[in-house]
Each structure stands twice: as C-alpha cells, then as structure tokens.
GROMACS .gro file of C-alpha atoms in nm:
model
  210
    1MET     CA    1  -3.521  -1.289   6.352
    2SER     CA    2  -3.439  -1.619   6.528
    3GLU     CA    3  -3.136  -1.829   6.441
    4HIS     CA    4  -3.367  -2.092   6.290
    5ASP     CA    5  -3.540  -1.835   6.069
    6ALA     CA    6  -3.206  -1.687   5.962
    7ASN     CA    7  -3.072  -2.030   5.871
    8ALA     CA    8  -3.388  -2.117   5.677
    9ARG     CA    9  -3.371  -1.793   5.481
   10PHE     CA   10  -3.001  -1.844   5.406
   11VAL     CA   11  -3.072  -2.195   5.273
   12ARG     CA   12  -3.360  -2.067   5.055
   13GLU     CA   13  -3.147  -1.791   4.909
   14THR     CA   14  -2.839  -2.010   4.853
   15ILE     CA   15  -2.986  -2.299   4.651
   16VAL     CA   16  -2.947  -2.247   4.275
   17GLU     CA   17  -3.230  -2.416   4.090
   18PRO     CA   18  -3.165  -2.523   3.730
   19THR     CA   19  -3.365  -2.330   3.473
   20ALA     CA   20  -3.577  -2.626   3.362
   21ILE     CA   21  -3.677  -2.702   3.720
   22ALA     CA   22  -3.753  -2.337   3.794
   23ARG     CA   23  -3.978  -2.331   3.487
   24ALA     CA   24  -4.156  -2.648   3.603
   25ARG     CA   25  -4.203  -2.485   3.945
   26ILE     CA   26  -4.386  -2.191   3.787
   27HIS     CA   27  -4.620  -2.430   3.605
   28ALA     CA   28  -4.675  -2.629   3.926
   29VAL     CA   29  -4.780  -2.316   4.113
   30GLU     CA   30  -5.015  -2.222   3.829
   31LEU     CA   31  -5.176  -2.567   3.853
   32GLY     CA   32  -5.195  -2.557   4.232
   33ALA     CA   33  -4.966  -2.859   4.249
   34ALA     CA   34  -4.761  -2.731   4.549
   35PRO     CA   35  -4.402  -2.813   4.443
   36ILE     CA   36  -4.139  -2.904   4.701
   37SER     CA   37  -3.885  -2.636   4.787
   38ALA     CA   38  -3.556  -2.609   4.601
   39ALA     CA   39  -3.375  -2.699   4.925
   40VAL     CA   40  -3.565  -3.027   4.954
   41GLY     CA   41  -3.516  -3.090   4.582
   42ALA     CA   42  -3.141  -3.050   4.624
   43GLN     CA   43  -3.153  -3.314   4.899
   44TYR     CA   44  -3.337  -3.546   4.660
   45ALA     CA   45  -3.061  -3.501   4.402
   46VAL     CA   46  -2.783  -3.574   4.650
   47LEU     CA   47  -2.960  -3.883   4.785
   48ALA     CA   48  -3.029  -4.013   4.434
   49ALA     CA   49  -2.664  -3.964   4.342
   50THR     CA   50  -2.543  -4.124   4.665
   51VAL     CA   51  -2.735  -4.449   4.617
   52GLY     CA   52  -2.657  -4.453   4.244
   53ALA     CA   53  -3.028  -4.482   4.174
   54ARG     CA   54  -3.128  -4.657   3.855
   55SER     CA   55  -3.495  -4.723   3.931
   56ILE     CA   56  -3.714  -4.461   4.103
   57ILE     CA   57  -4.086  -4.456   4.170
   58GLU     CA   58  -4.271  -4.139   4.263
   59ILE     CA   59  -4.616  -4.130   4.422
   60GLY     CA   60  -4.752  -3.790   4.327
   61THR     CA   61  -4.613  -3.634   4.009
   62GLY     CA   62  -4.717  -3.272   4.047
   63ALA     CA   63  -4.577  -3.081   3.751
   64GLY     CA   64  -4.246  -3.268   3.744
   65VAL     CA   65  -4.039  -3.063   3.992
   66SER     CA   66  -3.956  -3.355   4.221
   67GLY     CA   67  -3.890  -3.588   3.930
   68LEU     CA   68  -3.648  -3.344   3.771
   69TRP     CA   69  -3.455  -3.305   4.095
   70LEU     CA   70  -3.430  -3.683   4.133
   71LEU     CA   71  -3.311  -3.725   3.775
   72ARG     CA   72  -3.062  -3.443   3.825
   73GLY     CA   73  -2.894  -3.660   4.087
   74ALA     CA   74  -2.937  -3.983   3.893
   75PRO     CA   75  -2.957  -3.909   3.519
   76GLN     CA   76  -2.907  -4.279   3.450
   77ALA     CA   77  -3.227  -4.371   3.636
   78VAL     CA   78  -3.569  -4.461   3.500
   79LEU     CA   79  -3.842  -4.266   3.679
   80THR     CA   80  -4.189  -4.414   3.719
   81THR     CA   81  -4.434  -4.151   3.840
   82ILE     CA   82  -4.799  -4.194   3.940
   83ASP     CA   83  -5.071  -3.929   3.960
   84ASN     CA   84  -5.447  -3.932   3.924
   85GLU     CA   85  -5.456  -3.584   3.768
   86PRO     CA   86  -5.404  -3.598   3.388
   87GLU     CA   87  -5.332  -3.225   3.383
   88HIS     CA   88  -5.044  -3.271   3.625
   89LEU     CA   89  -4.900  -3.557   3.423
   90ALA     CA   90  -4.924  -3.350   3.102
   91ALA     CA   91  -4.734  -3.066   3.271
   92ALA     CA   92  -4.470  -3.309   3.398
   93ARG     CA   93  -4.431  -3.466   3.054
   94GLN     CA   94  -4.369  -3.121   2.908
   95ALA     CA   95  -4.125  -3.036   3.189
   96PHE     CA   96  -3.925  -3.353   3.122
   97ALA     CA   97  -3.918  -3.275   2.750
   98ASP     CA   98  -3.807  -2.916   2.817
   99ALA     CA   99  -3.526  -3.050   3.037
  100LYS     CA  100  -3.425  -3.285   2.755
  101VAL     CA  101  -3.489  -3.598   2.961
  102PRO     CA  102  -3.506  -3.890   2.715
  103SER     CA  103  -3.860  -4.027   2.691
  104ALA     CA  104  -3.729  -4.375   2.773
  105LYS     CA  105  -3.621  -4.245   3.114
  106THR     CA  106  -3.974  -4.163   3.232
  107ARG     CA  107  -4.287  -4.371   3.273
  108LEU     CA  108  -4.598  -4.172   3.358
  109ILE     CA  109  -4.897  -4.361   3.499
  110THR     CA  110  -5.243  -4.212   3.536
  111GLY     CA  111  -5.435  -4.357   3.828
  112ARG     CA  112  -5.488  -4.374   4.202
  113ALA     CA  113  -5.173  -4.482   4.379
  114ALA     CA  114  -5.374  -4.720   4.597
  115ASP     CA  115  -5.478  -4.906   4.282
  116VAL     CA  116  -5.143  -4.893   4.101
  117LEU     CA  117  -4.893  -4.972   4.378
  118PRO     CA  118  -5.008  -5.329   4.454
  119ARG     CA  119  -4.922  -5.418   4.093
  120MET     CA  120  -4.562  -5.291   4.113
  121ASN     CA  121  -4.275  -5.535   4.168
  122GLU     CA  122  -4.146  -5.553   4.522
  123ALA     CA  123  -3.781  -5.485   4.613
  124SER     CA  124  -3.730  -5.333   4.265
  125TYR     CA  125  -3.664  -4.964   4.334
  126ASP     CA  126  -3.367  -4.770   4.465
  127ILE     CA  127  -3.584  -4.475   4.572
  128VAL     CA  128  -3.954  -4.448   4.648
  129LEU     CA  129  -4.085  -4.092   4.687
  130VAL     CA  130  -4.416  -4.053   4.871
  131ASP     CA  131  -4.574  -3.713   4.804
  132ALA     CA  132  -4.949  -3.755   4.758
  133ASP     CA  133  -5.273  -3.796   4.954
  134GLU     CA  134  -5.128  -3.707   5.293
  135GLU     CA  135  -5.415  -3.880   5.472
  136SER     CA  136  -5.289  -4.208   5.317
  137VAL     CA  137  -4.921  -4.150   5.396
  138ILE     CA  138  -4.883  -4.452   5.625
  139GLU     CA  139  -5.036  -4.685   5.366
  140TYR     CA  140  -4.812  -4.543   5.093
  141VAL     CA  141  -4.499  -4.575   5.305
  142GLU     CA  142  -4.587  -4.939   5.373
  143HIS     CA  143  -4.609  -4.991   4.996
  144GLY     CA  144  -4.284  -4.797   4.956
  145LEU     CA  145  -4.094  -5.020   5.195
  146ARG     CA  146  -4.222  -5.322   5.004
  147LEU     CA  147  -4.111  -5.175   4.673
  148ALA     CA  148  -3.768  -5.052   4.788
  149ARG     CA  149  -3.473  -5.286   4.764
  150THR     CA  150  -3.262  -5.354   5.070
  151GLY     CA  151  -3.044  -5.045   5.102
  152GLY     CA  152  -3.296  -4.841   4.906
  153LEU     CA  153  -3.466  -4.525   5.027
  154VAL     CA  154  -3.821  -4.416   5.095
  155LEU     CA  155  -3.853  -4.036   5.106
  156VAL     CA  156  -4.150  -3.850   5.256
  157PRO     CA  157  -4.152  -3.471   5.216
  158ARG     CA  158  -4.382  -3.224   5.403
  159VAL     CA  159  -4.381  -3.461   5.698
  160LEU     CA  160  -4.370  -3.183   5.959
  161SER     CA  161  -4.699  -3.045   5.823
  162GLY     CA  162  -4.595  -2.682   5.831
  163GLY     CA  163  -4.503  -2.700   6.201
  164ARG     CA  164  -4.823  -2.876   6.311
  165VAL     CA  165  -4.651  -3.206   6.396
  166ALA     CA  166  -4.438  -3.037   6.663
  167ASP     CA  167  -4.743  -2.871   6.818
  168PRO     CA  168  -4.917  -3.117   7.057
  169VAL     CA  169  -5.239  -2.915   7.032
  170GLN     CA  170  -5.275  -3.010   6.664
  171ARG     CA  171  -5.469  -3.337   6.632
  172ASP     CA  172  -5.613  -3.337   6.278
  173ALA     CA  173  -5.594  -3.664   6.084
  174VAL     CA  174  -5.301  -3.568   5.858
  175THR     CA  175  -5.092  -3.432   6.144
  176ALA     CA  176  -5.164  -3.741   6.353
  177ALA     CA  177  -5.066  -3.968   6.063
  178HIS     CA  178  -4.736  -3.786   6.012
  179ARG     CA  179  -4.665  -3.791   6.386
  180SER     CA  180  -4.733  -4.167   6.402
  181LEU     CA  181  -4.522  -4.233   6.093
  182ILE     CA  182  -4.223  -4.050   6.239
  183GLN     CA  183  -4.250  -4.227   6.574
  184GLU     CA  184  -4.303  -4.574   6.430
  185THR     CA  185  -4.016  -4.553   6.182
  186GLN     CA  186  -3.778  -4.429   6.453
  187GLU     CA  187  -3.847  -4.751   6.642
  188SER     CA  188  -3.861  -4.993   6.349
  189PRO     CA  189  -3.583  -5.255   6.313
  190ALA     CA  190  -3.652  -5.269   5.938
  191VAL     CA  191  -3.531  -4.917   5.858
  192LEU     CA  192  -3.284  -4.648   5.944
  193ALA     CA  193  -3.472  -4.321   5.978
  194ALA     CA  194  -3.355  -3.960   5.960
  195LEU     CA  195  -3.570  -3.649   5.983
  196SER     CA  196  -3.466  -3.321   5.822
  197ALA     CA  197  -3.633  -2.992   5.910
  198THR     CA  198  -3.559  -2.843   5.567
  199GLY     CA  199  -3.871  -2.707   5.400
  200GLU     CA  200  -4.173  -2.862   5.569
  201GLY     CA  201  -3.966  -3.161   5.673
  202LEU     CA  202  -3.819  -3.462   5.490
  203LEU     CA  203  -3.836  -3.811   5.640
  204GLN     CA  204  -3.565  -4.036   5.496
  205LEU     CA  205  -3.595  -4.411   5.544
  206ALA     CA  206  -3.330  -4.661   5.440
  207ARG     CA  207  -3.461  -5.017   5.419
  208ILE     CA  208  -3.216  -5.245   5.599
  209SER     CA  209  -3.418  -5.569   5.613
  210ALA     CA  210  -3.718  -5.734   5.452
   0.00000   0.00000   0.00000
C-alpha cells in the first residue's frame, strides 16, 4: 500500500460522523444521491465555523448530508438548499428534522439551479456550496462568486473527478470543466484558491474582491 493510500485510509477510519449524519448518508445511498465523504464533510464543518457562517446556500441537496455537516460547523446559520429532485428534498427535510435542526434554519427550494440562482441576492452568503450538475460546474461557480460576500467561500467537492483530472489522457466534458475551473481560479485575482485531495477533491475559493 502506498503512503497516499495509507493516509487516505487512516483519514477515512478516523473521522467520527454524528449519528444523524450517518443516518442521512444511508438514505442518500439508497436514493443514489452520492453523499460526500465524512472527511470532506468535516472540512465543511470547520470552514463554516471558521468564517462564522450565518447564511449558506447549497446547490445540490442530496439527502441532507452536506447540509448537516455545514450546520454542524455553523448551527447559527440559515441554510438555503436547491435541488430539482423532490425525493431528495423530502429525504433532506426528514434528515434535518431527525437532527433536530429548527425548521426556520432551513429553506428548501425545488427547481433547477440555473433557474433559481439568478434570482438570489448577490454578495449575501458566507458560503456557497456547488455540488450538482457537474457539466455546469463553471456556470454554477460563477453564480457562487456573485452570491458570496467578500471574504466568503465557494466550495466545490468532487473536483478531482475520481482521479481523472490528474490524468491528461482523460478529456471528457466533466473532467475538462473541472480542470479548467481549477486552473482559472488559481490565476484569478478575485479569489484565493486552495485544492484539497481529500475524498474526490475539494476546491476552496475565498472571494477577495468584487
């Protein structure tokens, strides 16, 4: 086993996932909603706590796993979450209730993100999480940077595409979009960018100018 594989296994085995989130993960798998790993979720919680998030918007609800991790780090925050699958939103609503998240702390919106995001107020969110429609990731990140306040974060999980981004032979549309997103944000004067290899990758963008 390589050092990288050993480290990845150690991280997977070390993270303790709260019971309510573990339960939501089971439901997500049953729905085919592909939840983020516990290691990435723990990073969400730390980042949410660090920025003292009070307003979070999530593109792609799944079954509530990501939302619960974000609210674990920022229980004072209001989470707005968008998904075009009513079944996913119903599972997330139940997951939030099971975790005893007050109903006033969550706002669930059914619809296509491309239709909903233009109506959201710009520079109004401490964290924007982009985890839906990978072929539209660049468009959603552009919306995210508009919605994030200065000093706010845009988070993009799964950005390494299961190792495909690092493989120059891989040229499918999603991999190319992730590769372009990483390169462009590294060079952008509007953001500070950091890339974590945890899970399938987590791109972290801090908006530093309009």
